[in-house]
Each structure stands twice: as structure tokens, then as C-alpha cells.
PDB file of C-alpha atoms in Angstrom:
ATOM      1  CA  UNK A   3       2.530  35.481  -6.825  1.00  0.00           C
ATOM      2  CA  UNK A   4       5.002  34.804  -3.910  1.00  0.00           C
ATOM      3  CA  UNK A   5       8.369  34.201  -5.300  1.00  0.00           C
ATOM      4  CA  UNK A   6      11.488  32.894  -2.934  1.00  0.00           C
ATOM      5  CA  UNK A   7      14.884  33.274  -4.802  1.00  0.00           C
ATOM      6  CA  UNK A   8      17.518  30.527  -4.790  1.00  0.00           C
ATOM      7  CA  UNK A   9      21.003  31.252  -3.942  1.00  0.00           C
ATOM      8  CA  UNK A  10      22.570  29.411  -6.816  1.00  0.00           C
ATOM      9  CA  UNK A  11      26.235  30.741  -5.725  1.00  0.00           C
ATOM     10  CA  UNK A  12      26.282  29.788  -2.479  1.00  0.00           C
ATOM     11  CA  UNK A  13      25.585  26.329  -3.040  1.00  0.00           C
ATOM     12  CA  UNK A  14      22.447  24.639  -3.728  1.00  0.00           C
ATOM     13  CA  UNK A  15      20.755  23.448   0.028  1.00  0.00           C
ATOM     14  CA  UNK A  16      19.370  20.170  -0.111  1.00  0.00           C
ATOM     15  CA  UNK A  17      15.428  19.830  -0.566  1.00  0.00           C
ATOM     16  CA  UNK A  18      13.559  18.556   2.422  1.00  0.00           C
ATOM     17  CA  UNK A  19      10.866  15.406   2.448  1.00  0.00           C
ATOM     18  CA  UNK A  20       7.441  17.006   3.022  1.00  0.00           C
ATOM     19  CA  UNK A  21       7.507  14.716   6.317  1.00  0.00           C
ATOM     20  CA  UNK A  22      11.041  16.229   7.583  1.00  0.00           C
ATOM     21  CA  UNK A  23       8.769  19.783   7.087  1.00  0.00           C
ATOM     22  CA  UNK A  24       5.471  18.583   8.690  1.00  0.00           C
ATOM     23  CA  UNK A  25       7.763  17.178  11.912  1.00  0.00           C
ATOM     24  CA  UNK A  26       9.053  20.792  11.962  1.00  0.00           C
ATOM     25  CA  UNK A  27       5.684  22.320  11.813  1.00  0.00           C
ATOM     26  CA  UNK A  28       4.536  19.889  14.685  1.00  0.00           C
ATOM     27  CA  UNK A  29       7.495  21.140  16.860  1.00  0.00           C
ATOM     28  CA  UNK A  30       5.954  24.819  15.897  1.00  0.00           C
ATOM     29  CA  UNK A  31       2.362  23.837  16.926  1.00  0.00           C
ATOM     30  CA  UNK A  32       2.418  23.957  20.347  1.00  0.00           C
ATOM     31  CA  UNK A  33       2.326  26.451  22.962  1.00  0.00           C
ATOM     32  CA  UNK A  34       5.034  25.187  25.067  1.00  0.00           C
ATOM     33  CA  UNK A  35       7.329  24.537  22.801  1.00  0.00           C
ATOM     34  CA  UNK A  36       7.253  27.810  21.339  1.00  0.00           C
ATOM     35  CA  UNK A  37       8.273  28.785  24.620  1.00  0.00           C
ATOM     36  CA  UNK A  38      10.809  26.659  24.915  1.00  0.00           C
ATOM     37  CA  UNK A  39      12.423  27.717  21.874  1.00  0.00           C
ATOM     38  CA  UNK A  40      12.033  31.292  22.848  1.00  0.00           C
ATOM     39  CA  UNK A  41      13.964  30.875  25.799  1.00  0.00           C
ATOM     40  CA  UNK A  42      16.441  28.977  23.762  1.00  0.00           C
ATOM     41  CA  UNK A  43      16.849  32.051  21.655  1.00  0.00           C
ATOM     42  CA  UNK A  44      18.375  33.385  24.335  1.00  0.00           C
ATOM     43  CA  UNK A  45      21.295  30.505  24.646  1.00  0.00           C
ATOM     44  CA  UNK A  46      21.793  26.816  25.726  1.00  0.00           C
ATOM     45  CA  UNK A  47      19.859  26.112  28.673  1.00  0.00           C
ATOM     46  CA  UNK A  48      19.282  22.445  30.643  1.00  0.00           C
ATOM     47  CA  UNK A  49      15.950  20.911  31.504  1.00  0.00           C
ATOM     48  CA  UNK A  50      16.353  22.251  34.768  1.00  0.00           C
ATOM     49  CA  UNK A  51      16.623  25.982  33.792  1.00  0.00           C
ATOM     50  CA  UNK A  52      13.772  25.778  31.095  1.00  0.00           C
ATOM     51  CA  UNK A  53      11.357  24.097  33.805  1.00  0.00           C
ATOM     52  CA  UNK A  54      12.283  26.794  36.569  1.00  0.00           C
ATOM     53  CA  UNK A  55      11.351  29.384  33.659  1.00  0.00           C
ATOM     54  CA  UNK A  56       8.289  27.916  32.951  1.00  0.00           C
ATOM     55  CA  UNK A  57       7.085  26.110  35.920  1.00  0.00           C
ATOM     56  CA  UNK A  58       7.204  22.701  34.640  1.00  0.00           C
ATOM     57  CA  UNK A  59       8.458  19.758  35.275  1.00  0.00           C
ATOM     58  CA  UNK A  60      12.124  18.301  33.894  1.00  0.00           C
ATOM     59  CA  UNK A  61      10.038  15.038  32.147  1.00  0.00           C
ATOM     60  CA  UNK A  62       7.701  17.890  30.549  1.00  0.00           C
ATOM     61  CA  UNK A  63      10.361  19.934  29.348  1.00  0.00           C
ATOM     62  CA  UNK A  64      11.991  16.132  28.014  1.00  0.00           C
ATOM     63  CA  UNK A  65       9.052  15.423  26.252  1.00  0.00           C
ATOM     64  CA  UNK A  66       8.730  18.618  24.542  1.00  0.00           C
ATOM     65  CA  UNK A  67      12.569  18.665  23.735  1.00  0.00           C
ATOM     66  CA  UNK A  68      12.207  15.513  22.230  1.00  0.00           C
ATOM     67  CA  UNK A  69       9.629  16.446  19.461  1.00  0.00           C
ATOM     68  CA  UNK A  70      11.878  19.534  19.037  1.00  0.00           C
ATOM     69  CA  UNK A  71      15.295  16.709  18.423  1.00  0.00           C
ATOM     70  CA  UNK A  72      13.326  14.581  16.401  1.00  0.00           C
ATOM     71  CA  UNK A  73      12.428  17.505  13.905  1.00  0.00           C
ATOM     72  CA  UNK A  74      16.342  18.542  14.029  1.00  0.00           C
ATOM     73  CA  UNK A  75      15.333  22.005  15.864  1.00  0.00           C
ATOM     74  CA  UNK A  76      17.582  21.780  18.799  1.00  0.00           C
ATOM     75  CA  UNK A  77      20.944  20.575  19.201  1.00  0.00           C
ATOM     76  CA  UNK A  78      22.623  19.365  22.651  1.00  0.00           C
ATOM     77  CA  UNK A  79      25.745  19.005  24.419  1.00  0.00           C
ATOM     78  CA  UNK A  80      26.583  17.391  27.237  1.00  0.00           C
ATOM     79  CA  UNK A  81      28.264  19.842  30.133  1.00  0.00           C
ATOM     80  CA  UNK A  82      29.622  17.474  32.667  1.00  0.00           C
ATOM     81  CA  UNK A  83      26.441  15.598  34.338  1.00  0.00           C
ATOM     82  CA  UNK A  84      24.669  18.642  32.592  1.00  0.00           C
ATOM     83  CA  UNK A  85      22.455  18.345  28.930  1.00  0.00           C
ATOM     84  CA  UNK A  86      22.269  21.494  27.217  1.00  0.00           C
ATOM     85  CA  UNK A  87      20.024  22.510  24.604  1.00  0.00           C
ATOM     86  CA  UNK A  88      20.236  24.856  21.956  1.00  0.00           C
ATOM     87  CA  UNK A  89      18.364  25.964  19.094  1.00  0.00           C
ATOM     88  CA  UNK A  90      19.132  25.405  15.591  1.00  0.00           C
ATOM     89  CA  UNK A  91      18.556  28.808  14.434  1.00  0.00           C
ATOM     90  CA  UNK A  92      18.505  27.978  10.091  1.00  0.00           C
ATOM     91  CA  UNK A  93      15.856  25.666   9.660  1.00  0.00           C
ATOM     92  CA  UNK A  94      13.561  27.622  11.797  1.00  0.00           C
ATOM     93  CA  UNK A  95      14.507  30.842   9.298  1.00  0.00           C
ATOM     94  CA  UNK A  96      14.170  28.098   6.476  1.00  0.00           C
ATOM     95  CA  UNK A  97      10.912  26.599   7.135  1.00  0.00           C
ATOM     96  CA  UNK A  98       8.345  28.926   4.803  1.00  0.00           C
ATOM     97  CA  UNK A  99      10.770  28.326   2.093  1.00  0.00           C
ATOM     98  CA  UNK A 100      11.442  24.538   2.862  1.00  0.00           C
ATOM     99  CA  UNK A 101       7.358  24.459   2.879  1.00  0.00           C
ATOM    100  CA  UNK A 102       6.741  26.836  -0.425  1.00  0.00           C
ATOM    101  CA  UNK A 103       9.682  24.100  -2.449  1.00  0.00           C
ATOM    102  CA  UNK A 104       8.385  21.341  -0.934  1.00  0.00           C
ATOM    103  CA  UNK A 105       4.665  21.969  -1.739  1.00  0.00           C
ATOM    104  CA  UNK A 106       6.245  22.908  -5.673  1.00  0.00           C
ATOM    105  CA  UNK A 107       7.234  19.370  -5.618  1.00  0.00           C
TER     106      UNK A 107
END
């Protein structure tokens, strides 16, 4: 038995829809985007700089940063003419439990 405690004192956190969850996962399942994130780890970085790391292209990077928004993983901020994106570090840490709740449903 695999028990995950609830914080009760700190506030309860809201419970995710299964399909908030499996758009998280989907971010998670792909190569490039878990090495996107992993440079993200790192700090805020623009299209530019994650395509340079990776040798691919800006609308690449886009596309994969866009599966990654949609599922509420990364966060930007515009810098002057600049887009930065950074990673949204809690519902990464969350997801198991998010998954084990949301499967107790």
C-alpha cells in the first residue's frame, strides 16, 4: 500500500481533472521536452538559447513550449523583444500525487 499524506494545515490544494494530469503527463512524454525542461531547471531561457543548446530550430522549441504552456508547466515573461521561459517547478513535484488522488477519484 502506497500512502501520500495530505497537508491539512497548510491549506487544502485544489484537486486536479484527470485531463489537467494526462496534459501534464503528455508534456513528460517526450524526449525533447524533457530536455527542454532540464535546461529550464537551470533558469529562464528564450527560444533562441534552448535551440542553440539543443540544435533545433526556434519553431521546434515553440512547438514543444507550447504543449509544455498548455499543461501549465512553464511560465513566461516578456524581456524587452525577448520571451522567457521558465519552469513551474510544483506541479512537476506534484504530479505522482495529483495522479495517485486523481485515479482515487
Amino acid at each position: 500500500m502506497v500512502q501520500y499524506p495530505i497537508d491539512v494545515a497548510s491549506g487544502a490544494v485544489e484537486a486536479l481533472e484527470l485531463e489537467t494530469i494526462q496534459a501534464r503527463l503528455h508534456a513528460l512524454d517526450h524526449p525533447i521536452r524533457l530536455r527542454i525542461l532540464r535546461s529550464l531547471l537551470r533558469g529562464a531561457q528564450t527560444t533562441g538559447e534552448l535551440g542553440d543548446s539543443w540544435q533545433l530550430t526556434a519553431p521546434e522549441i515553440s512547438r514543444h513550449l507550447a504543449v509544455m504552456r498548455a499543461a501549465k508547466l512553464v511560465t513566461t515573461q516578456r524581456r524587452g523583444r525577448y520571451v522567457e521561459y521558465q519552469l513551474e517547478v510544483d506541479p512537476i513535484g506534484r504530479l505522482g500525487t495529483d495522479l495517485v488522488e486523481a485515479l482515487l477519484r
